[in-house]
XYZ file of C-alpha atoms in Angstrom:
354
model
C 12.271 -3.553 29.079
C 8.923 -2.826 27.384
C 9.825 0.877 27.140
C 13.052 -0.109 25.409
C 11.177 -2.305 22.922
C 8.589 0.415 22.223
C 11.309 3.004 21.741
C 13.067 0.975 19.064
C 9.829 -0.455 17.648
C 11.162 -4.015 17.684
C 7.844 -5.801 18.012
C 4.780 -4.913 15.978
C 1.390 -6.548 16.389
C 2.029 -9.099 13.664
C 5.375 -10.092 15.200
C 3.786 -10.603 18.614
C 1.005 -12.711 17.081
C 3.587 -14.813 15.254
C 5.401 -15.490 18.526
C 2.156 -16.412 20.292
C 1.141 -18.695 17.414
C 4.485 -20.498 17.524
C 4.268 -20.882 21.312
C 0.737 -22.324 21.285
C 1.510 -24.578 18.331
C 4.639 -25.953 20.008
C 2.687 -26.453 23.246
C -0.044 -28.469 21.516
C 2.408 -30.606 19.557
C 4.514 -31.293 22.651
C 1.419 -32.269 24.627
C 0.434 -34.861 22.002
C 4.055 -35.913 21.437
C 3.988 -34.777 17.792
C 6.922 -33.345 15.775
C 7.069 -29.629 16.495
C 9.196 -28.330 13.606
C 6.659 -28.681 10.780
C 3.905 -27.098 12.823
C 5.864 -24.047 13.990
C 7.282 -23.364 10.527
C 3.730 -23.394 9.183
C 2.582 -21.125 12.021
C 5.283 -18.579 11.160
C 4.382 -18.316 7.463
C 0.605 -18.381 8.019
C 0.082 -15.126 9.961
C -1.413 -12.540 7.580
C -2.142 -8.811 7.637
C -5.891 -9.316 8.094
C -8.316 -11.913 9.421
C -9.943 -12.203 6.002
C -6.606 -13.044 4.399
C -5.852 -15.611 7.121
C -9.167 -17.418 6.662
C -9.046 -17.282 2.876
C -5.465 -18.494 2.670
C -5.959 -21.145 5.353
C -8.596 -22.724 3.108
C -5.951 -22.862 0.369
C -2.980 -23.907 2.492
C -4.569 -27.034 3.930
C -5.138 -28.836 0.588
C -1.785 -27.509 -0.640
C -0.046 -28.999 2.409
C -1.826 -32.299 1.762
C -0.512 -32.283 -1.806
C 3.017 -31.551 -0.568
C 2.858 -34.377 1.962
C 1.516 -36.830 -0.635
C 4.253 -35.918 -3.115
C 6.866 -36.371 -0.374
C 5.579 -39.902 0.246
C 5.764 -40.708 -3.462
C 9.286 -39.312 -3.890
C 10.533 -41.111 -0.788
C 9.109 -44.426 -1.958
C 10.796 -44.000 -5.353
C 14.146 -42.381 -4.513
C 14.508 -42.910 -0.761
C 16.313 -39.874 0.769
C 18.440 -39.027 -2.253
C 18.970 -35.552 -3.692
C 16.620 -36.342 -6.574
C 13.765 -36.898 -4.120
C 14.181 -33.359 -2.730
C 14.436 -31.705 -6.131
C 11.476 -33.510 -7.669
C 9.363 -33.027 -4.538
C 9.894 -29.263 -4.683
C 9.274 -29.007 -8.433
C 6.172 -31.194 -8.460
C 4.674 -29.493 -5.407
C 5.110 -26.017 -6.865
C 3.894 -27.051 -10.313
C 0.793 -28.933 -9.144
C -0.223 -26.255 -6.613
C 0.123 -23.596 -9.292
C -1.941 -25.607 -11.768
C -4.662 -26.069 -9.153
C -4.580 -22.319 -8.357
C -3.327 -22.936 -4.821
C -0.597 -20.294 -5.112
C -1.114 -18.954 -1.581
C -0.287 -22.406 -0.249
C 2.843 -23.080 -2.302
C 5.285 -22.046 0.444
C 3.647 -24.208 3.112
C 3.243 -27.127 0.696
C 6.868 -27.014 -0.459
C 8.211 -26.786 3.102
C 6.007 -29.724 4.076
C 7.186 -31.827 1.119
C 10.908 -31.171 1.563
C 10.985 -31.340 5.368
C 9.127 -34.665 5.436
C 11.649 -36.642 3.374
C 14.518 -36.927 5.921
C 12.161 -37.871 8.779
C 10.170 -40.721 7.248
C 9.687 -43.676 9.601
C 8.933 -47.281 8.880
C 5.280 -46.613 8.078
C 4.870 -44.047 5.308
C 1.111 -43.698 5.792
C 1.534 -42.865 9.471
C 4.267 -40.345 8.598
C 1.932 -38.761 6.036
C -0.909 -38.420 8.559
C 1.377 -37.086 11.306
C 3.048 -34.475 9.078
C -0.263 -33.338 7.625
C -1.717 -33.151 11.116
C 1.096 -31.021 12.526
C 0.954 -28.704 9.523
C -2.800 -28.360 10.027
C -2.259 -27.480 13.690
C 0.063 -24.636 12.647
C -2.471 -23.322 10.109
C -5.454 -23.496 12.494
C -3.615 -21.965 15.464
C -2.247 -19.050 13.408
C -5.676 -18.345 11.917
C -7.365 -18.348 15.339
C -4.650 -16.168 16.895
C -4.962 -13.707 14.030
C -8.724 -13.630 14.539
C -8.918 -13.202 18.303
C -5.697 -11.462 19.352
C -4.558 -7.908 18.601
C -6.822 -7.201 15.616
C -4.846 -4.874 13.343
C -5.896 -1.242 13.159
C -4.318 0.645 10.282
C -6.214 3.906 10.882
C -3.308 5.753 12.507
C -0.909 4.753 9.733
C -3.446 5.721 7.065
C -4.010 9.154 8.618
C -0.259 9.667 8.975
C 0.165 8.813 5.290
C -2.548 11.308 4.316
C -0.763 13.965 6.346
C 2.615 13.143 4.770
C 1.147 13.031 1.247
C -0.342 16.493 1.687
C 3.034 17.824 2.820
C 4.933 16.108 -0.003
C 2.460 17.337 -2.626
C 2.765 20.859 -1.232
C 6.569 20.706 -1.326
C 6.674 19.252 -4.838
C 4.252 21.839 -6.226
C 6.283 24.713 -4.797
C 9.554 23.361 -6.174
C 8.100 22.747 -9.647
C 6.743 26.294 -9.834
C 9.974 27.794 -8.487
C 11.762 25.960 -11.266
C 9.295 27.108 -13.942
C 9.570 30.756 -12.893
C 13.391 30.565 -12.735
C 13.379 31.507 -9.061
C 15.299 28.373 -8.146
C 16.494 25.670 -10.519
C 15.718 22.179 -9.278
C 17.307 18.924 -10.371
C 14.920 16.832 -12.445
C 16.036 13.683 -10.610
C 15.125 15.262 -7.254
C 11.667 16.333 -8.430
C 10.992 12.931 -9.941
C 12.089 11.256 -6.714
C 9.624 13.383 -4.748
C 6.871 12.495 -7.217
C 7.763 8.806 -6.956
C 7.679 8.989 -3.139
C 4.229 10.550 -3.322
C 2.980 7.876 -5.720
C 4.424 5.044 -3.622
C 2.897 6.356 -0.402
C -0.466 6.722 -2.142
C -0.372 3.114 -3.349
C 0.633 1.822 0.091
C -2.150 3.784 1.748
C -4.715 2.281 -0.602
C -3.449 -1.196 0.321
C -3.796 -0.374 4.035
C -7.278 1.004 3.415
C -8.294 -2.291 1.816
C -6.753 -4.181 4.746
C -8.782 -2.106 7.217
C -11.988 -2.563 5.250
C -11.472 -6.339 5.223
C -10.634 -6.369 8.930
C -13.939 -4.727 9.828
C -15.858 -7.610 8.270
C -14.952 -9.681 11.346
C -14.462 -7.088 14.087
C -16.817 -4.496 15.494
C -16.509 -0.881 14.432
C -18.528 2.262 14.984
C -20.478 4.305 12.481
C -17.889 7.037 12.934
C -15.133 4.607 11.947
C -17.035 3.757 8.780
C -17.527 7.430 7.897
C -13.835 8.026 8.505
C -13.084 5.231 6.048
C -15.354 6.826 3.435
C -13.578 10.158 3.926
C -10.153 8.551 3.484
C -11.263 6.735 0.329
C -12.579 9.946 -1.250
C -9.496 11.876 -0.160
C -7.246 9.292 -1.808
C -9.271 9.612 -5.004
C -8.554 13.350 -5.020
C -4.901 12.693 -4.219
C -4.728 10.517 -7.337
C -5.737 13.576 -9.377
C -3.105 15.715 -7.658
C -0.390 13.139 -8.371
C -1.474 13.036 -12.013
C -1.463 16.850 -12.292
C 1.953 17.166 -10.667
C 3.266 14.561 -13.097
C 1.991 16.599 -16.041
C 3.606 19.740 -14.622
C 6.894 17.878 -14.241
C 6.753 16.856 -17.878
C 5.797 20.348 -19.108
C 8.580 22.103 -17.163
C 11.218 20.187 -19.107
C 10.432 22.266 -22.232
C 11.355 25.532 -20.415
C 8.065 27.505 -20.547
C 8.383 31.157 -21.617
C 6.062 33.119 -19.330
C 6.407 36.877 -18.956
C 7.250 38.409 -15.577
C 3.613 39.093 -14.618
C 2.634 35.525 -15.434
C 5.572 34.161 -13.446
C 4.636 36.289 -10.453
C 1.012 35.143 -10.631
C 1.946 31.454 -10.963
C 4.476 31.605 -8.139
C 2.075 33.329 -5.752
C -0.755 30.966 -6.630
C 1.562 28.046 -5.957
C 2.259 29.439 -2.502
C -1.469 29.695 -1.789
C -2.113 26.198 -3.149
C 0.634 24.785 -0.934
C -0.967 26.371 2.127
C -4.392 24.979 1.243
C -3.091 21.420 0.777
C -1.498 21.341 4.232
C -4.398 23.096 5.977
C -6.614 20.763 8.039
C -9.820 21.953 6.383
C -8.238 22.862 3.006
C -9.934 26.256 3.222
C -9.465 28.496 0.178
C -9.116 32.263 0.532
C -11.025 34.802 -1.540
C -7.690 36.052 -2.828
C -7.004 32.653 -4.359
C -10.393 32.603 -6.106
C -9.650 36.000 -7.676
C -6.179 34.974 -8.811
C -7.576 31.768 -10.320
C -10.038 33.853 -12.335
C -7.109 35.916 -13.580
C -5.206 32.754 -14.498
C -8.261 31.443 -16.328
C -8.311 34.570 -18.504
C -4.636 34.137 -19.275
C -5.300 30.584 -20.425
C -7.615 31.876 -23.152
C -5.146 34.614 -24.051
C -2.442 32.027 -24.550
C -4.676 29.907 -26.731
C -5.838 32.821 -28.864
C -2.726 34.972 -29.177
C 0.576 33.710 -27.814
C 0.604 30.375 -29.610
C 0.328 32.012 -33.043
C 2.893 34.704 -32.246
C 5.562 32.563 -30.605
C 5.336 29.339 -32.523
C 4.001 30.317 -35.930
C 1.624 27.354 -36.105
C -1.399 26.131 -34.184
C -0.301 23.810 -31.374
C -3.123 23.445 -28.861
C -1.149 22.073 -25.931
C 2.199 23.812 -25.666
C 3.942 23.672 -22.279
C 2.542 27.003 -21.083
C -1.057 25.990 -21.819
C -0.553 22.621 -20.116
C 0.878 24.268 -16.994
C -1.896 26.846 -16.731
C -4.543 24.195 -17.348
C -3.070 21.915 -14.675
C -2.910 24.780 -12.182
C -6.595 25.524 -12.797
C -7.434 21.839 -12.431
C -5.367 21.756 -9.247
C -7.545 24.515 -7.824
C -10.674 22.500 -8.671
C -9.300 19.529 -6.726
C -8.538 21.779 -3.749
C -12.140 22.984 -3.825
C -13.326 19.376 -3.759
C -10.974 18.662 -0.856
C -12.434 21.555 1.112
C -16.012 20.440 0.399
C -15.116 16.870 1.374
C -13.587 17.992 4.673
C -16.564 20.224 5.388
C -18.945 17.345 4.660
C -17.164 15.047 7.127
C -16.020 17.654 9.660
C -18.075 16.157 12.517
C -16.244 12.848 12.628
C -12.942 12.987 10.744
C -9.720 12.717 12.721
C -6.482 14.072 11.295
C -3.037 12.714 12.066
C -1.870 15.780 14.006
C -5.000 16.027 16.200
């Protein structure tokens, strides 16, 4: 059964913790003969990605739940169990929580307010205390479960994302340069989609990195883990530059650059070398690439001094050809930094395909 679940990836760590939180919450409420529904609903919506988020939001959700319960009492006393009581309870709870900057507790507070109205007993004060108590049980149990059980470790996902970003960047660079040199025309929509995928994965990885950094505030980690985190952070910073450079190349290619055959051959071959360096574990750069980059650097100055005047008849400093050559040179600089970064951390970094 467990093999089946693992194969189809039905239950992640957060899902398991949610189930455990609901079970413990229901057990406690049943033992003390308290209403279970409010508590388990709160337990479900309280589990967070990290311990830090659970603790921080728990401190917000408790007063928010108290506000929701108090508003429910007021609406019930004024409108009994009519439709107006539900509508006003929801509106007032959301509005007051937002005004008090308790946004992380709005969901719990609103559920508490609305769910209380149909179950009021003869004594409204007792109902208020009971509902607030059961909601608090759900919040506390979920926070403790998140703290002690299955602490999340996003390292594998982060490393996988780095690996996939390197491959996507390599693929996108090759396709852009094939398009520029007329070797293979690519659809603009396809290239933009690749660039968007790269950007999205980069943003998600940064979120996971922040989650992992927060998680380590409350759970033990080794010095090697910390160094790995530093490496990932610096690598993502370089990946930001690559994404930016690829975006500029995408924009420049739309003006149909007019390189001669030698320039096209140089650019295409350099792109092939760049693509190999990006996907290499150590991002090692060959001597051949250094020589070709020097050649490309000379051509940049030639374009600025001669070609612009001849082909355009006026001085335009950043025509498409100049932008593309400049971005390719900048791309090489980033690859050098990647290699130096990997060399600096080679004793402790772990790559996804290790």
